[in-house]
Amino acid sequence: MDYHWGFLLKFQHIFFLLIFIVITFFTENYFLDVPELIWSVLSVIIFNVGIYSLVYFYLVPEFYLSKKYPEFILYALISFLVSSLFRILLQPAVFHMNFNEALSNTKFLFNVYTAQGIVILVASFLGITKDKFLIEQDFKDLGEEKDQLYLDLLKSKMNPHFLLNTLNNIYSKSFQPSENTSESILQLSKLLQYVIYDTGKEKISMAQEFSSIRSLAGLYQLKYNNVLNIGFNIQNEETLELIDVPPSICLTLFENALKHSAVGVEAGSYINVSYRIQDQELLFEIRNSVSKKKNLVGNMNDSGLGNEAVINILEKNYAGKYTFISEPVENDYQTILKIKL
């Protein structure tokens, strides 16, 4: 069983079995001599492993976990009475137990009822708590799958139409080779390398993240003949290789800005990207124009899916240590990400 709690569950069974063997040995020791004592203890253990399994693997999941509490109590009580009666009738006859004034059959009955009660109660308790453990593990697994889905979402944010158009542009320019053609191929190669390899890592350096952002910006610049107003203000550049972040977070925010700023389409459109370390915080900020053909609410709704994915990844890695702001400012739009280092 590939669960986080698998070892604990197995350990519980083994630990209880060992304790039960010791208890059975010392209680049976009053009435039997070796070697009958050994055979009696062995038969009691084998018998009770069956009773334990019946309660743990059948009664609990079939009745208790199905909220059939009266039926569960009834069948658990029947199991207790039948198993106790079986031992009371069979053990003295098979193993010739010695009863006298000091060791009366009353003590034997008390030992049997106590042992069978313990077996059924412990099996019930462990069977019920096992469900809690597995639910907790399933919840954890679902959380990890959800995080992976959000990460996959970020990876898929790279617009396939843009990549296809870029390849078409490179193809059309290849008939008249130029430096732009070579540069386009180089930037596209860097970007694809990032998407294929770097996004599969748990964290990458800010240098790698900025490399992908610059490659994407470079492809847009080449597409529009290097007339786009996309600026980068990088301070504390020496820290880019030292700070690791989950992949695609900053790239996704930059893609949102490219998508909604109308750079290359409307005059006066722009994107400004800044990075710095301030008060032991990583500060990544994007300020961009907003397309005049769409209202601000529409832009916010369009980028909401990407922002939601970013927030979920941040919450997993930096819970309580980050600030994320994505909002309109006057006629522009700003996105601010702060991460405490």
Tab-separated table of N, CA, C and O in Angstrom, residues 237-286:
chain	number	residue	atom	x	y	z
A	237	GLU	N	21.310	42.590	-10.079
A	237	GLU	CA	21.402	41.528	-11.080
A	237	GLU	C	22.244	40.347	-10.597
A	237	GLU	O	22.037	39.210	-11.027
A	238	GLU	N	23.156	40.629	-9.674
A	238	GLU	CA	24.016	39.554	-9.167
A	238	GLU	C	23.232	38.509	-8.376
A	238	GLU	O	23.724	37.402	-8.127
A	239	THR	N	22.007	38.827	-7.972
A	239	THR	CA	21.204	37.876	-7.185
A	239	THR	C	20.364	36.950	-8.065
A	239	THR	O	19.756	36.007	-7.551
A	240	LEU	N	20.317	37.192	-9.358
A	240	LEU	CA	19.455	36.401	-10.237
A	240	LEU	C	19.801	34.917	-10.202
A	240	LEU	O	18.923	34.054	-10.265
A	241	GLU	N	21.094	34.605	-10.109
A	241	GLU	CA	21.511	33.201	-10.074
A	241	GLU	C	21.347	32.588	-8.687
A	241	GLU	O	21.368	31.366	-8.543
A	242	LEU	N	21.165	33.432	-7.680
A	242	LEU	CA	21.124	32.931	-6.302
A	242	LEU	C	19.710	32.654	-5.803
A	242	LEU	O	19.530	31.917	-4.837
A	243	ILE	N	18.727	33.247	-6.435
A	243	ILE	CA	17.343	33.128	-5.961
A	243	ILE	C	16.583	32.154	-6.850
A	243	ILE	O	16.566	32.299	-8.078
A	244	ASP	N	15.972	31.151	-6.231
A	244	ASP	CA	15.191	30.147	-6.951
A	244	ASP	C	13.704	30.382	-6.747
A	244	ASP	O	13.260	30.734	-5.640
A	245	VAL	N	12.940	30.168	-7.799
A	245	VAL	CA	11.483	30.308	-7.747
A	245	VAL	C	10.858	29.167	-8.540
A	245	VAL	O	11.522	28.562	-9.395
A	246	PRO	N	9.592	28.834	-8.291
A	246	PRO	CA	8.912	27.853	-9.131
A	246	PRO	C	8.870	28.342	-10.574
A	246	PRO	O	8.682	29.536	-10.818
A	247	PRO	N	9.052	27.461	-11.540
A	247	PRO	CA	9.101	27.891	-12.940
A	247	PRO	C	7.763	28.419	-13.441
A	247	PRO	O	6.702	28.042	-12.941
A	248	SER	N	7.848	29.310	-14.418
A	248	SER	CA	6.703	29.829	-15.181
A	248	SER	C	5.896	30.899	-14.470
A	248	SER	O	4.980	31.459	-15.067
A	249	ILE	N	6.178	31.187	-13.194
A	249	ILE	CA	5.374	32.189	-12.499
A	249	ILE	C	5.562	33.563	-13.135
A	249	ILE	O	4.592	34.202	-13.572
A	250	CYS	N	6.786	34.031	-13.205
A	250	CYS	CA	7.049	35.360	-13.769
A	250	CYS	C	6.754	35.383	-15.259
A	250	CYS	O	6.251	36.387	-15.789
A	251	LEU	N	7.052	34.291	-15.957
A	251	LEU	CA	6.782	34.219	-17.390
A	251	LEU	C	5.289	34.340	-17.664
A	251	LEU	O	4.877	35.014	-18.607
A	252	THR	N	4.472	33.703	-16.832
A	252	THR	CA	3.031	33.774	-17.013
A	252	THR	C	2.527	35.205	-16.840
A	252	THR	O	1.678	35.677	-17.608
A	253	LEU	N	3.053	35.897	-15.830
A	253	LEU	CA	2.650	37.292	-15.615
A	253	LEU	C	3.072	38.162	-16.796
A	253	LEU	O	2.338	39.073	-17.196
A	254	PHE	N	4.242	37.886	-17.354
A	254	PHE	CA	4.701	38.648	-18.514
A	254	PHE	C	3.836	38.339	-19.734
A	254	PHE	O	3.515	39.232	-20.525
A	255	GLU	N	3.454	37.081	-19.905
A	255	GLU	CA	2.566	36.711	-21.014
A	255	GLU	C	1.229	37.431	-20.916
A	255	GLU	O	0.673	37.880	-21.926
A	256	ASN	N	0.701	37.529	-19.687
A	256	ASN	CA	-0.545	38.267	-19.499
A	256	ASN	C	-0.394	39.709	-19.960
A	256	ASN	O	-1.293	40.280	-20.593
A	257	ALA	N	0.740	40.309	-19.625
A	257	ALA	CA	0.991	41.695	-20.025
A	257	ALA	C	1.082	41.810	-21.547
A	257	ALA	O	0.525	42.739	-22.155
A	258	LEU	N	1.773	40.869	-22.193
A	258	LEU	CA	1.859	40.881	-23.654
A	258	LEU	C	0.477	40.779	-24.290
A	258	LEU	O	0.177	41.440	-25.282
A	259	LYS	N	-0.326	39.963	-23.697
A	259	LYS	CA	-1.639	39.683	-24.266
A	259	LYS	C	-2.572	40.873	-24.163
A	259	LYS	O	-3.366	41.136	-25.071
A	260	HIS	N	-2.493	41.614	-23.048
A	260	HIS	CA	-3.484	42.661	-22.782
A	260	HIS	C	-2.974	44.078	-22.986
A	260	HIS	O	-3.742	45.030	-22.892
A	261	SER	N	-1.678	44.223	-23.268
A	261	SER	CA	-1.129	45.578	-23.399
A	261	SER	C	-1.300	46.149	-24.800
A	261	SER	O	-1.144	47.348	-24.997
A	262	ALA	N	-1.564	45.284	-25.764
A	262	ALA	CA	-1.725	45.685	-27.169
A	262	ALA	C	-0.424	46.202	-27.773
A	262	ALA	O	-0.445	46.987	-28.727
A	263	VAL	N	0.720	45.784	-27.255
A	263	VAL	CA	1.990	46.186	-27.868
A	263	VAL	C	2.063	45.627	-29.280
A	263	VAL	O	1.726	44.473	-29.528
A	264	GLY	N	2.489	46.481	-30.205
A	264	GLY	CA	2.569	46.080	-31.602
A	264	GLY	C	1.275	46.268	-32.351
A	264	GLY	O	1.240	46.119	-33.571
A	265	VAL	N	0.203	46.569	-31.627
A	265	VAL	CA	-1.111	46.728	-32.259
A	265	VAL	C	-1.598	48.163	-32.144
A	265	VAL	O	-2.091	48.746	-33.117
A	266	GLU	N	-1.454	48.757	-30.965
A	266	GLU	CA	-1.925	50.116	-30.721
A	266	GLU	C	-0.749	51.032	-30.405
A	266	GLU	O	0.173	50.640	-29.685
A	267	ALA	N	-0.804	52.218	-30.917
A	267	ALA	CA	0.251	53.199	-30.662
A	267	ALA	C	0.258	53.585	-29.188
A	267	ALA	O	-0.789	53.698	-28.550
A	268	GLY	N	1.449	53.790	-28.661
A	268	GLY	CA	1.586	54.203	-27.265
A	268	GLY	C	1.528	53.069	-26.262
A	268	GLY	O	1.655	53.299	-25.060
A	269	SER	N	1.334	51.852	-26.717
A	269	SER	CA	1.291	50.713	-25.792
A	269	SER	C	2.696	50.376	-25.325
A	269	SER	O	3.671	50.582	-26.041
A	270	TYR	N	2.783	49.837	-24.120
A	270	TYR	CA	4.109	49.567	-23.542
A	270	TYR	C	4.027	48.483	-22.481
A	270	TYR	O	2.947	48.163	-21.962
A	271	ILE	N	5.196	47.951	-22.126
A	271	ILE	CA	5.341	47.037	-20.986
A	271	ILE	C	6.658	47.376	-20.305
A	271	ILE	O	7.702	47.437	-20.961
A	272	ASN	N	6.611	47.581	-19.011
A	272	ASN	CA	7.817	47.799	-18.223
A	272	ASN	C	7.926	46.694	-17.173
A	272	ASN	O	6.990	46.491	-16.391
A	273	VAL	N	9.044	46.003	-17.167
A	273	VAL	CA	9.298	44.928	-16.213
A	273	VAL	C	10.444	45.349	-15.303
A	273	VAL	O	11.485	45.795	-15.782
A	274	SER	N	10.239	45.218	-14.003
A	274	SER	CA	11.308	45.594	-13.072
A	274	SER	C	11.527	44.484	-12.051
A	274	SER	O	10.604	43.729	-11.722
A	275	TYR	N	12.771	44.395	-11.585
A	275	TYR	CA	13.155	43.402	-10.581
A	275	TYR	C	14.174	44.046	-9.649
A	275	TYR	O	15.097	44.736	-10.089
A	276	ARG	N	13.978	43.799	-8.356
A	276	ARG	CA	14.962	44.277	-7.386
A	276	ARG	C	14.767	43.546	-6.062
A	276	ARG	O	13.720	42.924	-5.830
A	277	ILE	N	15.773	43.628	-5.223
A	277	ILE	CA	15.696	43.115	-3.864
A	277	ILE	C	15.525	44.308	-2.937
A	277	ILE	O	16.338	45.232	-2.954
A	278	GLN	N	14.460	44.270	-2.141
A	278	GLN	CA	14.165	45.400	-1.272
A	278	GLN	C	13.664	44.887	0.078
A	278	GLN	O	12.682	44.150	0.142
A	279	ASP	N	14.353	45.304	1.151
A	279	ASP	CA	13.948	44.898	2.511
A	279	ASP	C	13.789	43.387	2.627
A	279	ASP	O	12.776	42.878	3.114
A	280	GLN	N	14.788	42.654	2.149
A	280	GLN	CA	14.795	41.189	2.211
A	280	GLN	C	13.604	40.577	1.475
A	280	GLN	O	13.110	39.505	1.831
A	281	GLU	N	13.159	41.265	0.444
A	281	GLU	CA	12.063	40.766	-0.381
A	281	GLU	C	12.449	40.823	-1.854
A	281	GLU	O	13.098	41.773	-2.305
A	282	LEU	N	12.042	39.786	-2.586
A	282	LEU	CA	12.144	39.812	-4.037
A	282	LEU	C	10.949	40.590	-4.550
A	282	LEU	O	9.794	40.284	-4.211
A	283	LEU	N	11.190	41.595	-5.375
A	283	LEU	CA	10.110	42.411	-5.916
A	283	LEU	C	10.128	42.306	-7.433
A	283	LEU	O	11.068	42.761	-8.088
A	284	PHE	N	9.094	41.696	-7.978
A	284	PHE	CA	8.923	41.575	-9.429
A	284	PHE	C	7.670	42.348	-9.800
A	284	PHE	O	6.588	42.078	-9.289
A	285	GLU	N	7.829	43.308	-10.699
A	285	GLU	CA	6.704	44.202	-11.015
A	285	GLU	C	6.591	44.388	-12.522
A	285	GLU	O	7.593	44.518	-13.227
A	286	ILE	N	5.356	44.376	-12.988
A	286	ILE	CA	5.067	44.651	-14.395
A	286	ILE	C	4.032	45.767	-14.468
A	286	ILE	O	2.988	45.701	-13.799
